[in-house]
PDB file of C-alpha atoms in Angstrom:
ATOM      1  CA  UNK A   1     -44.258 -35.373  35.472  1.00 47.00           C
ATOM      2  CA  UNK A   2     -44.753 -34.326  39.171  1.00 50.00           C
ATOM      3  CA  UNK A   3     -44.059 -30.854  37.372  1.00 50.00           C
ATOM      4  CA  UNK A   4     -46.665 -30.928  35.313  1.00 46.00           C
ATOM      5  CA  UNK A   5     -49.466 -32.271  37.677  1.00 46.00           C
ATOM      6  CA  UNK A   6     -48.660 -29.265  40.216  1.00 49.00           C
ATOM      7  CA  UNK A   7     -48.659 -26.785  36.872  1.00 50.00           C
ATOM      8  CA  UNK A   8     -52.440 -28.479  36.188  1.00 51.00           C
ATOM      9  CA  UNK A   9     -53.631 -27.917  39.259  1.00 46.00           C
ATOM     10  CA  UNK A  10     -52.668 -24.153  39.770  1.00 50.00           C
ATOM     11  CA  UNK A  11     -53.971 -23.380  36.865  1.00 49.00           C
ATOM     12  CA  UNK A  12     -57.371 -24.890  38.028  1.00 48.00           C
ATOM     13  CA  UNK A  13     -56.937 -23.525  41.377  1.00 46.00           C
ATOM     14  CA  UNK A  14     -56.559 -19.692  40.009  1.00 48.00           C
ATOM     15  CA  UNK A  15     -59.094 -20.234  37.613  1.00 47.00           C
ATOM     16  CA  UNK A  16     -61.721 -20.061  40.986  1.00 44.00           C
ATOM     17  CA  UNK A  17     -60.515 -16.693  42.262  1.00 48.00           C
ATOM     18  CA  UNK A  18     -62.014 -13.762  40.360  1.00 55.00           C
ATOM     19  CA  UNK A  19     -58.786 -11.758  40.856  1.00 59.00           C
ATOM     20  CA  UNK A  20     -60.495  -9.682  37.682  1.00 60.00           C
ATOM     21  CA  UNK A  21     -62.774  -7.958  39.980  1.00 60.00           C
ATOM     22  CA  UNK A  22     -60.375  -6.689  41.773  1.00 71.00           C
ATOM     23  CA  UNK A  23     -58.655  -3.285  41.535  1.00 75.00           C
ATOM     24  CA  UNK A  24     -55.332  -3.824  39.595  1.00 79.00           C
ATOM     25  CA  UNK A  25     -53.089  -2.562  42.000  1.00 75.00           C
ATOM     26  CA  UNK A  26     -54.082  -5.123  44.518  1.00 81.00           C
ATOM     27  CA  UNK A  27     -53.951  -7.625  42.262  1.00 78.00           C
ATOM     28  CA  UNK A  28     -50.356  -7.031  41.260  1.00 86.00           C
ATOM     29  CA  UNK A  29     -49.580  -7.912  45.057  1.00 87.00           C
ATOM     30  CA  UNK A  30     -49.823 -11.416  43.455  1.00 87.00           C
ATOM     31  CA  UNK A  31     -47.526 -10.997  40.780  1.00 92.00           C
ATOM     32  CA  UNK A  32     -44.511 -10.394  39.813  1.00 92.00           C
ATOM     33  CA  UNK A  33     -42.872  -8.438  36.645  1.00 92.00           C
ATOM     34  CA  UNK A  34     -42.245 -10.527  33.321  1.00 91.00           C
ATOM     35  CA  UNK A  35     -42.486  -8.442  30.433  1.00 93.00           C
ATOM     36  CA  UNK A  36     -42.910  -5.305  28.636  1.00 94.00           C
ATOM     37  CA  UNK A  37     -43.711  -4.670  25.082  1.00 95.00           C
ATOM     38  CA  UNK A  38     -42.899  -1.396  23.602  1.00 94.00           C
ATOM     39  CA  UNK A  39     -45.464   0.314  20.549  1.00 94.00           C
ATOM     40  CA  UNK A  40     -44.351   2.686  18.336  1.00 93.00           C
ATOM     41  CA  UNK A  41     -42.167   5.606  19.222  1.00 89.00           C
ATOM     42  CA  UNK A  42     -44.033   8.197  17.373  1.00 90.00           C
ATOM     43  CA  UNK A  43     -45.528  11.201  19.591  1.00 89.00           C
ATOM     44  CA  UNK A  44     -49.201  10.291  18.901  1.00 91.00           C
ATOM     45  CA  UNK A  45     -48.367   6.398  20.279  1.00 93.00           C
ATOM     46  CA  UNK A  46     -50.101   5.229  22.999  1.00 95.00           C
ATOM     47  CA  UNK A  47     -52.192   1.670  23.392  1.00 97.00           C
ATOM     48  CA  UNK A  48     -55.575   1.354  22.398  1.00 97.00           C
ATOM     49  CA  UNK A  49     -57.002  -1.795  22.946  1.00 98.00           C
ATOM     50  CA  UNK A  50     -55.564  -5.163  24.214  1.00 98.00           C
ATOM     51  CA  UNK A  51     -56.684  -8.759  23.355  1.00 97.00           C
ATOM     52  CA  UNK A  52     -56.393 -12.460  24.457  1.00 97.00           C
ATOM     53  CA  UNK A  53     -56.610 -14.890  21.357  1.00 96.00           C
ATOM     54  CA  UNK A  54     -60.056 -17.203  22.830  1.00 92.00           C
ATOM     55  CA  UNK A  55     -57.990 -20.308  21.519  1.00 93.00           C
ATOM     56  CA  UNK A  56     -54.996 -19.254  23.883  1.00 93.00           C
ATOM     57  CA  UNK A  57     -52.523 -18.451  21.693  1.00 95.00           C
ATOM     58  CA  UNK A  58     -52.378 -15.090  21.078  1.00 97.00           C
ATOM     59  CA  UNK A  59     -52.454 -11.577  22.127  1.00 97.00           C
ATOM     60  CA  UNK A  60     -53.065  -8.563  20.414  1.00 98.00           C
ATOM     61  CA  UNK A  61     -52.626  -4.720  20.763  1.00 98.00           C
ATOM     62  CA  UNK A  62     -53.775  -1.775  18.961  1.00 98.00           C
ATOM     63  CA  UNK A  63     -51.719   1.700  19.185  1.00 97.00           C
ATOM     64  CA  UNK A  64     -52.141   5.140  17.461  1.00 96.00           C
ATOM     65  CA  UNK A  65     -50.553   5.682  14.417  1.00 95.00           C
ATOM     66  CA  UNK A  66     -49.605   9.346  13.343  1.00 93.00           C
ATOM     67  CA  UNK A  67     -51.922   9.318  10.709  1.00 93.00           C
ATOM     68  CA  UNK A  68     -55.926   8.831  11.520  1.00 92.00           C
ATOM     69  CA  UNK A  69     -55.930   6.193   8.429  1.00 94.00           C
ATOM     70  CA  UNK A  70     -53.894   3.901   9.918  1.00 95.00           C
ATOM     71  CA  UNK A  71     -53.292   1.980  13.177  1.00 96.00           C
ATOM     72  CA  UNK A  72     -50.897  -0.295  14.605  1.00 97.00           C
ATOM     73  CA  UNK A  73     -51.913  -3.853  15.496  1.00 97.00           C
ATOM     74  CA  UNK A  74     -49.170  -5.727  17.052  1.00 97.00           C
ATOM     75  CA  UNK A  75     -49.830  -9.888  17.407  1.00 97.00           C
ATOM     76  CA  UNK A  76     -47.505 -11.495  20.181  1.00 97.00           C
ATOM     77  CA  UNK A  77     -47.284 -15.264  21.269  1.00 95.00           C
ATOM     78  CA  UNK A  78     -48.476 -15.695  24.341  1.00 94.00           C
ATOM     79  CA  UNK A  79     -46.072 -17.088  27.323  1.00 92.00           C
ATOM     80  CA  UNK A  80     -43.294 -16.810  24.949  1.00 92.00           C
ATOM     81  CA  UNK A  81     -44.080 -12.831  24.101  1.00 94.00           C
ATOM     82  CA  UNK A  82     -42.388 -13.727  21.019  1.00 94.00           C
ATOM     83  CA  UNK A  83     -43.435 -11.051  18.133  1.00 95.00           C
ATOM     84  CA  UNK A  84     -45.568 -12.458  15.499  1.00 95.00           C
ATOM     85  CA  UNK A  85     -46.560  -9.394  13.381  1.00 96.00           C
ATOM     86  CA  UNK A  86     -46.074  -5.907  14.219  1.00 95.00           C
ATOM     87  CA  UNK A  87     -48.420  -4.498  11.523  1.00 96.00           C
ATOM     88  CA  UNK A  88     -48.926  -0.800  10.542  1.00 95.00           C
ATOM     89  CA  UNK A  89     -52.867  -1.159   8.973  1.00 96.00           C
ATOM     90  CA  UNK A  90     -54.343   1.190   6.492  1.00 95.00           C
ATOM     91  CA  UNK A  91     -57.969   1.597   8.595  1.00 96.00           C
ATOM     92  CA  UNK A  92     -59.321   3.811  10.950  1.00 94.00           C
ATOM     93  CA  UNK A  93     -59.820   2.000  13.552  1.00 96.00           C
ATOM     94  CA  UNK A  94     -59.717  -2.182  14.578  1.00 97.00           C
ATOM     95  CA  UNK A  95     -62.315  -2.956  16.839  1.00 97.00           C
ATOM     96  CA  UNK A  96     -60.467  -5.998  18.967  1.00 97.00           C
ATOM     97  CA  UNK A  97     -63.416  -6.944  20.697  1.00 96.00           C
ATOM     98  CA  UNK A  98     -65.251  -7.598  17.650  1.00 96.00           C
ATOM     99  CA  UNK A  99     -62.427  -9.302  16.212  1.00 97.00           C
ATOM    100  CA  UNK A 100     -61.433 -13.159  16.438  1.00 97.00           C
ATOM    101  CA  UNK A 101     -58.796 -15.595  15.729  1.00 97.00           C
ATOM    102  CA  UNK A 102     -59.030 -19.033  14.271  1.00 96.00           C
ATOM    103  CA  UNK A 103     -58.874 -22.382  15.715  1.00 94.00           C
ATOM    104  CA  UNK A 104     -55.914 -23.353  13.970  1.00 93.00           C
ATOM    105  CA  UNK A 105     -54.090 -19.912  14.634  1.00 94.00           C
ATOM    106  CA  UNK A 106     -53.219 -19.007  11.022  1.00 96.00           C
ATOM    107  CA  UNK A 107     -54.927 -15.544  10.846  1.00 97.00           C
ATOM    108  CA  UNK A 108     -56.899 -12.893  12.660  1.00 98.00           C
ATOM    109  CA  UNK A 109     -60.094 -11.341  10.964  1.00 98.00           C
ATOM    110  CA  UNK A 110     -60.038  -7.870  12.163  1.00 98.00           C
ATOM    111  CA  UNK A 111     -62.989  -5.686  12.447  1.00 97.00           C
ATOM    112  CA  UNK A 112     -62.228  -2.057  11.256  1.00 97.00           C
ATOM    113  CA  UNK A 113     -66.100  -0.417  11.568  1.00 95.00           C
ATOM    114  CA  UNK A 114     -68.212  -0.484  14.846  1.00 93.00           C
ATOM    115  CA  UNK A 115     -71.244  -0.810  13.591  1.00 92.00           C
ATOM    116  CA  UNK A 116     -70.678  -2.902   9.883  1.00 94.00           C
ATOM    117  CA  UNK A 117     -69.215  -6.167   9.707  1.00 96.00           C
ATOM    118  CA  UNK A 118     -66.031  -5.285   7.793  1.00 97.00           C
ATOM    119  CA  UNK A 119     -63.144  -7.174   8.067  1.00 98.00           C
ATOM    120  CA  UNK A 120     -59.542  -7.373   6.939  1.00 97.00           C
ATOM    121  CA  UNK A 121     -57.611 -10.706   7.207  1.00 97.00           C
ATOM    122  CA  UNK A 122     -54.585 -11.080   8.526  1.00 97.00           C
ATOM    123  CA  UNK A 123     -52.217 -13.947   7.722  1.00 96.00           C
ATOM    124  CA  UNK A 124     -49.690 -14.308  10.781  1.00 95.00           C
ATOM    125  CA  UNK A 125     -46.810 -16.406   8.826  1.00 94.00           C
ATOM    126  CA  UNK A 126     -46.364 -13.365   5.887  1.00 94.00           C
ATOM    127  CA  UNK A 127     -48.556 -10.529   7.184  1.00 95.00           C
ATOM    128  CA  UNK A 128     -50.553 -10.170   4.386  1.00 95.00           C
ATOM    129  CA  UNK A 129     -53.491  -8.301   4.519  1.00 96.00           C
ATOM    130  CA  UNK A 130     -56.684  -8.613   2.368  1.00 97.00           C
ATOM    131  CA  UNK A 131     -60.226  -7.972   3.004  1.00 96.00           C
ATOM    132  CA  UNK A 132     -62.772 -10.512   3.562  1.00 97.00           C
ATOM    133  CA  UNK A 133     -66.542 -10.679   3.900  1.00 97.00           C
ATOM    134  CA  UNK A 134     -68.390 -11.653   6.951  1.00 96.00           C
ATOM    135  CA  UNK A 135     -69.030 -14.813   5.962  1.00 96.00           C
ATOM    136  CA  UNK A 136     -65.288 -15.812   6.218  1.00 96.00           C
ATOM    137  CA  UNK A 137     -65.124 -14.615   9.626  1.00 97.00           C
ATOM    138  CA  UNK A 138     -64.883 -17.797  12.070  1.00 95.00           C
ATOM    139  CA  UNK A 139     -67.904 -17.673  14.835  1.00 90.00           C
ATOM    140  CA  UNK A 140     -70.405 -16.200  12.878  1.00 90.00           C
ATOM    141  CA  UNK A 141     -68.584 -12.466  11.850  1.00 92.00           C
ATOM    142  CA  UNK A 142     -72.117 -11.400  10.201  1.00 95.00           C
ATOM    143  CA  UNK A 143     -73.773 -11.532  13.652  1.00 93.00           C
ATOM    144  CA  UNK A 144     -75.276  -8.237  14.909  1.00 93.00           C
ATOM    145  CA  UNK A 145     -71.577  -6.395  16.150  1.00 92.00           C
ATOM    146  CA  UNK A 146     -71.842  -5.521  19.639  1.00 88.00           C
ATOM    147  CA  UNK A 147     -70.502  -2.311  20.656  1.00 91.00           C
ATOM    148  CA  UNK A 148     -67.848  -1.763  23.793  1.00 93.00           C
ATOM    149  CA  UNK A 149     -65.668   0.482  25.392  1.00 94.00           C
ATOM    150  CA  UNK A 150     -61.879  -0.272  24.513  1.00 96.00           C
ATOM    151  CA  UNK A 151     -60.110  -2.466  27.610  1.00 95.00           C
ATOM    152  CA  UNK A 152     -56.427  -2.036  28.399  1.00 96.00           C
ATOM    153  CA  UNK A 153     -56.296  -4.484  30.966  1.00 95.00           C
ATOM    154  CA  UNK A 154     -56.870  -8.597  30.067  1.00 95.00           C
ATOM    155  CA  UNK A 155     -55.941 -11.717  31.752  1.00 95.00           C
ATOM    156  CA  UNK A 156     -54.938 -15.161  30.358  1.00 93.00           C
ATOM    157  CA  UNK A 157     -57.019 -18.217  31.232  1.00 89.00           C
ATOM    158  CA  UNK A 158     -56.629 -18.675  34.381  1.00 88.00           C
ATOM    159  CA  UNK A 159     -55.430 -15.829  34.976  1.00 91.00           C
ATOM    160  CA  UNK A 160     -52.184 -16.490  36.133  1.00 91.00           C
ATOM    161  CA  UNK A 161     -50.964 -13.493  33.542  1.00 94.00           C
ATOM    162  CA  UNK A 162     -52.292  -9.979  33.736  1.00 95.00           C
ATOM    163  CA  UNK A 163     -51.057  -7.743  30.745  1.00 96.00           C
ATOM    164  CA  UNK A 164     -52.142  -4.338  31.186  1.00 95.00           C
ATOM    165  CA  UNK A 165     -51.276  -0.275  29.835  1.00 94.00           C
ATOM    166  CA  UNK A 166     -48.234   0.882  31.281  1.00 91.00           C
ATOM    167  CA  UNK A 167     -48.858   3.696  34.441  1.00 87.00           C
ATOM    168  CA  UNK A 168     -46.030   6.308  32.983  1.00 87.00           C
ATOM    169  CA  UNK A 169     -45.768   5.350  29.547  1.00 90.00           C
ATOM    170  CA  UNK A 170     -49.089   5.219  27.165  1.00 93.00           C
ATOM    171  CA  UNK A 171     -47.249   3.131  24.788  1.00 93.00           C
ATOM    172  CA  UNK A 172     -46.360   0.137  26.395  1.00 94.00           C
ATOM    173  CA  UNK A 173     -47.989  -2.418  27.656  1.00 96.00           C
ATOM    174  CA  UNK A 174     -46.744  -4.338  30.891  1.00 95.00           C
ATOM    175  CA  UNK A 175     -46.967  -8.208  31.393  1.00 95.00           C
ATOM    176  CA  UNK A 176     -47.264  -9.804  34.645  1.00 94.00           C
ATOM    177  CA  UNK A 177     -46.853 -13.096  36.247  1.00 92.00           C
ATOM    178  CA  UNK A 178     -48.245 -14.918  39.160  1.00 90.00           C
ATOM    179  CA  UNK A 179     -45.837 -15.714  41.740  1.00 88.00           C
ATOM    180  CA  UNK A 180     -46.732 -19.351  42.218  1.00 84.00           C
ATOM    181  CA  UNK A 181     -46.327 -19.955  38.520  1.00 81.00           C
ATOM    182  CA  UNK A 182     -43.145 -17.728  38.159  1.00 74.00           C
ATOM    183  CA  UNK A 183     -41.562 -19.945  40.753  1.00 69.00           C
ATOM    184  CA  UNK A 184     -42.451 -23.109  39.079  1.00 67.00           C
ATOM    185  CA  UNK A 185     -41.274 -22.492  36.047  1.00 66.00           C
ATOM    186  CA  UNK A 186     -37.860 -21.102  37.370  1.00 66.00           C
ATOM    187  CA  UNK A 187     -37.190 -23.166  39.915  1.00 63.00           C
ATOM    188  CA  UNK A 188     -34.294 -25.345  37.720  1.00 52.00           C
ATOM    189  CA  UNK A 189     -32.602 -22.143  38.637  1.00 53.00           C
ATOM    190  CA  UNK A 190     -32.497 -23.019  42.249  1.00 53.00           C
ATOM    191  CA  UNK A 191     -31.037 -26.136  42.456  1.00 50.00           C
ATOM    192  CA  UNK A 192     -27.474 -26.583  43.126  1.00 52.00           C
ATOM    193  CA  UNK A 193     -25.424 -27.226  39.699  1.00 52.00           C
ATOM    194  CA  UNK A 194     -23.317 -30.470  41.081  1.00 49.00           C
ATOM    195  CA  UNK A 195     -27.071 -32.212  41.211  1.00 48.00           C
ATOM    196  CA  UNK A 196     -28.185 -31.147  38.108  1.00 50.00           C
ATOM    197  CA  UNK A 197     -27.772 -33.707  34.849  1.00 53.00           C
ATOM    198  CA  UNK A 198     -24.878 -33.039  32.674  1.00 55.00           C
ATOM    199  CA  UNK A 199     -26.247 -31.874  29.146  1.00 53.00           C
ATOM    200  CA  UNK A 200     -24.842 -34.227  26.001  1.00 54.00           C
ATOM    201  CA  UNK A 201     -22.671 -32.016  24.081  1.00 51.00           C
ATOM    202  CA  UNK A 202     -23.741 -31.029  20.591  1.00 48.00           C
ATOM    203  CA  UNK A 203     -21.019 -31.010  17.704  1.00 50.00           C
ATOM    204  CA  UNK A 204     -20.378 -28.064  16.196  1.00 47.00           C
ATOM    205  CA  UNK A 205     -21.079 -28.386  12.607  1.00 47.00           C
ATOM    206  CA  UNK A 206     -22.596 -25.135  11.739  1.00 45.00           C
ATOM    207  CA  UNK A 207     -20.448 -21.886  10.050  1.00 44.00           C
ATOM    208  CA  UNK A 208     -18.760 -19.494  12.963  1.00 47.00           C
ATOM    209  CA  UNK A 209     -20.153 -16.596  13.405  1.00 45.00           C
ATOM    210  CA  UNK A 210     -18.340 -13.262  14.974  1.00 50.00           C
ATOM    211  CA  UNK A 211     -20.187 -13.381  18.657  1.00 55.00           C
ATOM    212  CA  UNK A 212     -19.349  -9.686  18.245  1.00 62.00           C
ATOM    213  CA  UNK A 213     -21.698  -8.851  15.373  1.00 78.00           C
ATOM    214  CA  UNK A 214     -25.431  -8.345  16.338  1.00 84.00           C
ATOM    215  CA  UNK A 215     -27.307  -9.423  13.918  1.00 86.00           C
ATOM    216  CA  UNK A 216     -31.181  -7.529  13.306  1.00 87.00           C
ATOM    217  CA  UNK A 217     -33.383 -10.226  10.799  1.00 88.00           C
ATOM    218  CA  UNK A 218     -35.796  -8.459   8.271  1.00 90.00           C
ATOM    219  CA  UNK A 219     -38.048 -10.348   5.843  1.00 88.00           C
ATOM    220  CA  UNK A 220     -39.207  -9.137   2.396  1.00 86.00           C
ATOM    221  CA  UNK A 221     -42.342  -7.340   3.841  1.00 88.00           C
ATOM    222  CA  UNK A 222     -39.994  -5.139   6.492  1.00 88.00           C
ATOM    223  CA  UNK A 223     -37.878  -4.367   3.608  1.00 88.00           C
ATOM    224  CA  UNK A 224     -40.547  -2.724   1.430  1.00 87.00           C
ATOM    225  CA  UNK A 225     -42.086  -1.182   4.321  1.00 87.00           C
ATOM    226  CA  UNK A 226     -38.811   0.549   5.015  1.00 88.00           C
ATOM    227  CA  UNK A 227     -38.616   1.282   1.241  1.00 88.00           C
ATOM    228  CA  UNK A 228     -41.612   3.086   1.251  1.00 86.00           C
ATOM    229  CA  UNK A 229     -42.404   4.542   4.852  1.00 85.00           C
ATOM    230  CA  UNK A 230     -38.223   5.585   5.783  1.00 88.00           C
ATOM    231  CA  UNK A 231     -39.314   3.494   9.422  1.00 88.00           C
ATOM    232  CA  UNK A 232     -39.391   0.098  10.568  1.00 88.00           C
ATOM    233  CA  UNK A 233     -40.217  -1.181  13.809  1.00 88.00           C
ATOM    234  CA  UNK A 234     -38.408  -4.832  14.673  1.00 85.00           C
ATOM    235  CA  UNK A 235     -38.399  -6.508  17.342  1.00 78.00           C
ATOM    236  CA  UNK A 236     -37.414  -3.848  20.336  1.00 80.00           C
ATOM    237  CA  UNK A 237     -35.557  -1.573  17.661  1.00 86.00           C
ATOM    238  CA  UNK A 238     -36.585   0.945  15.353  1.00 87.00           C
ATOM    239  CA  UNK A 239     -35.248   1.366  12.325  1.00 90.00           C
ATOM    240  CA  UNK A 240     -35.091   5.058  10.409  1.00 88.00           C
ATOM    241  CA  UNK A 241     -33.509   5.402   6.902  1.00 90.00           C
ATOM    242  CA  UNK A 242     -31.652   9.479   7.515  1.00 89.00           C
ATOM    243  CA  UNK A 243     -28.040  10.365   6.006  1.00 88.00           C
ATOM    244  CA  UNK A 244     -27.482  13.079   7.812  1.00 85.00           C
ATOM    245  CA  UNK A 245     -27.702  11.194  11.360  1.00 85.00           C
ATOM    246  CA  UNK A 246     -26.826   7.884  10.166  1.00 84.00           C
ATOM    247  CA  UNK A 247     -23.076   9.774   9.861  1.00 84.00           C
ATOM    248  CA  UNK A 248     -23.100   9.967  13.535  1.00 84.00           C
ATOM    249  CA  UNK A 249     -25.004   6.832  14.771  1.00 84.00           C
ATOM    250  CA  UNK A 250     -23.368   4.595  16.960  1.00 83.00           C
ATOM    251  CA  UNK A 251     -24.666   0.999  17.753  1.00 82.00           C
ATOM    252  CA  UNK A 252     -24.087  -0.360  21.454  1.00 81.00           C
ATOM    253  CA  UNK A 253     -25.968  -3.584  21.998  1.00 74.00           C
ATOM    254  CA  UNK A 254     -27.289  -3.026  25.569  1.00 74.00           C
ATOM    255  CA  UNK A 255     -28.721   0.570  25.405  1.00 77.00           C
ATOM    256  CA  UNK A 256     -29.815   1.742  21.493  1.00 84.00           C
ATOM    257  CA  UNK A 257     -33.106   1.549  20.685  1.00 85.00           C
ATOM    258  CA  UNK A 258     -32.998   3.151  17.197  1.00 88.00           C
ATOM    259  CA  UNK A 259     -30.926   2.580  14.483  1.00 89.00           C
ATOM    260  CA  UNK A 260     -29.909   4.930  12.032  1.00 90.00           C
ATOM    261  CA  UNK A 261     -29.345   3.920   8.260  1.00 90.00           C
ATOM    262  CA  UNK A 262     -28.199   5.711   4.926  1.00 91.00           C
ATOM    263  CA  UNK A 263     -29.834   5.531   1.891  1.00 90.00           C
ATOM    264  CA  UNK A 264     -27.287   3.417   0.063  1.00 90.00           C
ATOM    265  CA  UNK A 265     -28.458   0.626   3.267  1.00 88.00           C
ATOM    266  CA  UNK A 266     -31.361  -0.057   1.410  1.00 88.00           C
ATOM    267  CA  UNK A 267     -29.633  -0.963  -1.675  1.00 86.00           C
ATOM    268  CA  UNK A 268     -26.957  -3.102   0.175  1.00 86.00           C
ATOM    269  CA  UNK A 269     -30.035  -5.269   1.910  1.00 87.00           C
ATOM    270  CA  UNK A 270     -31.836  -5.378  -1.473  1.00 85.00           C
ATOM    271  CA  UNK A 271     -28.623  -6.405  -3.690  1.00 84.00           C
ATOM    272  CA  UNK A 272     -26.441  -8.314  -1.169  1.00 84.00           C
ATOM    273  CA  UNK A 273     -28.695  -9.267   1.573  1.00 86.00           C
ATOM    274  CA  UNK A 274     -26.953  -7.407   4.202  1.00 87.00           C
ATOM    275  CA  UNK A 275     -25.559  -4.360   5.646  1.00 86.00           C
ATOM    276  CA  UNK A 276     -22.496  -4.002   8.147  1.00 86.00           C
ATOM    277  CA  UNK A 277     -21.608  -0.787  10.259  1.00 80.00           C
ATOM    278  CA  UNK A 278     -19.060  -1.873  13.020  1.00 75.00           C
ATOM    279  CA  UNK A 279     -20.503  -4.625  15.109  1.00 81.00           C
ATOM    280  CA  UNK A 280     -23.996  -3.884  13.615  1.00 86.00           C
ATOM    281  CA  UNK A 281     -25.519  -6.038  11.011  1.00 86.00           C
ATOM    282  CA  UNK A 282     -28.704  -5.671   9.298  1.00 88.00           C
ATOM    283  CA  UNK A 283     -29.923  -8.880   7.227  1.00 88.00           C
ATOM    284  CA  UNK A 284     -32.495 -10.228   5.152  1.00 89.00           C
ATOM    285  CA  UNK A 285     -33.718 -13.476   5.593  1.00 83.00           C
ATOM    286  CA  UNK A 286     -33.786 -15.912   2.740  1.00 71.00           C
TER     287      UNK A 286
END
């Protein structure tokens, strides 16, 4: 409880400190590194547009595609920076600013025209896409749209996390945490284990799995994308369907990045739910 009520009042105590108008590189003297979120790979990648959900739950990013009919709208949790969609949209361009969440965090409502109130929705359980009119768009979407310049740079209520474009790298996007916070929430780690509470023991009841298979999870949607596009982008891997270097790729947990699959991959995922290379495997979800 005492946990909590220090928590609540940090949070009000940062909200009073415009660190915003600050330059970012004096702000970061604050912080310290939590995160980093890669886009995609492709040569044309780099981030667009960054996005706070109003409703706290969300963020979202925009990146290049390498095609000027799509982009890439990636949806992360926030304070988890769990992946909720990673999304490659057939539009020109998403205008984030003019583009909201809802209340009950189901789906975004995407504008894609800066001057007409177009929007696609998004559903963040399945990823479907479908296009709406204005009048479905939470907080009046048929309102005059306002036009801005793209921001790379947004803050979290409170802002007690900065998430901002990577210096070096145009495609990723860097997430940082205040210090205060970052030692609150990790300060378990500092106490001394023989005064910590012993945990109950759970019973094992589940299957055993090989610890020394690593295990990638696709759903339905990621396996016709890969059907159709040869590339899929999960989690911190990507994916590329190529028989000529798949006969060469190696998978080592700690340092690949992308993963190399045959042809006949595709029809071991679609038929048997799974594909196996060494202590790589590649499954569909049921």
């Amino acid at each position: 409880m005492q946990r909590f009520l220090i928590i609540g009042f940090l949070l009000a105590l940062f909200g009073l400190q415009p660190l915003s108008a600050q330059p970012l590189e004096e702000v970061l003297d604050d912080y310290r590194f939590e995160k980093r979120i890669k886009g995609p790979t492709h040569k044309r990648s780099q981030l667009l547009e960054v996005k706070v959900d109003q409703h706290n739950n969300y963020l979202a990013m925009t990146f290049a595609a390498t095609s000027y009919r799509y982009i890439h709208l990636y949806i992360y949790r926030l304070y988890t920076w769990e992946s909720v969609q990673e999304l490659r949209v057939k539009a020109k361009r998403i205008e984030l600013y003019n583009s909201v969440f809802d209340v009950d965090g189901k789906f975004f409502y995407a504008n894609t025209d800066v001057y007409k109130n177009e929007y696609k929705k998004i559903d963040l359980k399945t990823g479907d896409i479908s296009e709406v009119p204005c009048q479905e768009v939470p907080g009046n979407g048929c309102r005059p749209l306002e036009v801005r310049q793209y921001e790379t740079t947004a803050y979290t209520v409170g802002e007690n996390y900065v998430i901002f474009q990577d210096e070096k790298f145009e495609n990723y996007v860097r997430i940082f945490v205040r210090k205060e916070l970052y030692k609150i929430q990790n300060e378990e780690d500092d106490v001394p284990d023989f005064l910590k509470e012993p945990e109950e023991e759970e019973t094992d009841t589940g299957p055993k799995v090989d610890p020394t298979i690593f295990t990638i999870w696709l759903d339905d949607k990621n396996l016709s994308d890969l059907k159709e596009y040869g590339y899929l982008k999960v989690s911190e891997f990507d994916i590329l369907i190529n028989n000529s270097l798949a006969k060469t790729f190696e998978f080592e947990k700690h340092s690949t990045s992308t993963i190399v699959l045959p042809e006949k991959a595709l029809d071991s995922l679609q038929n048997q739910g799974a594909w196996i290379i060494e202590n790589l495997r590649v499954a569909v979800k049921e």
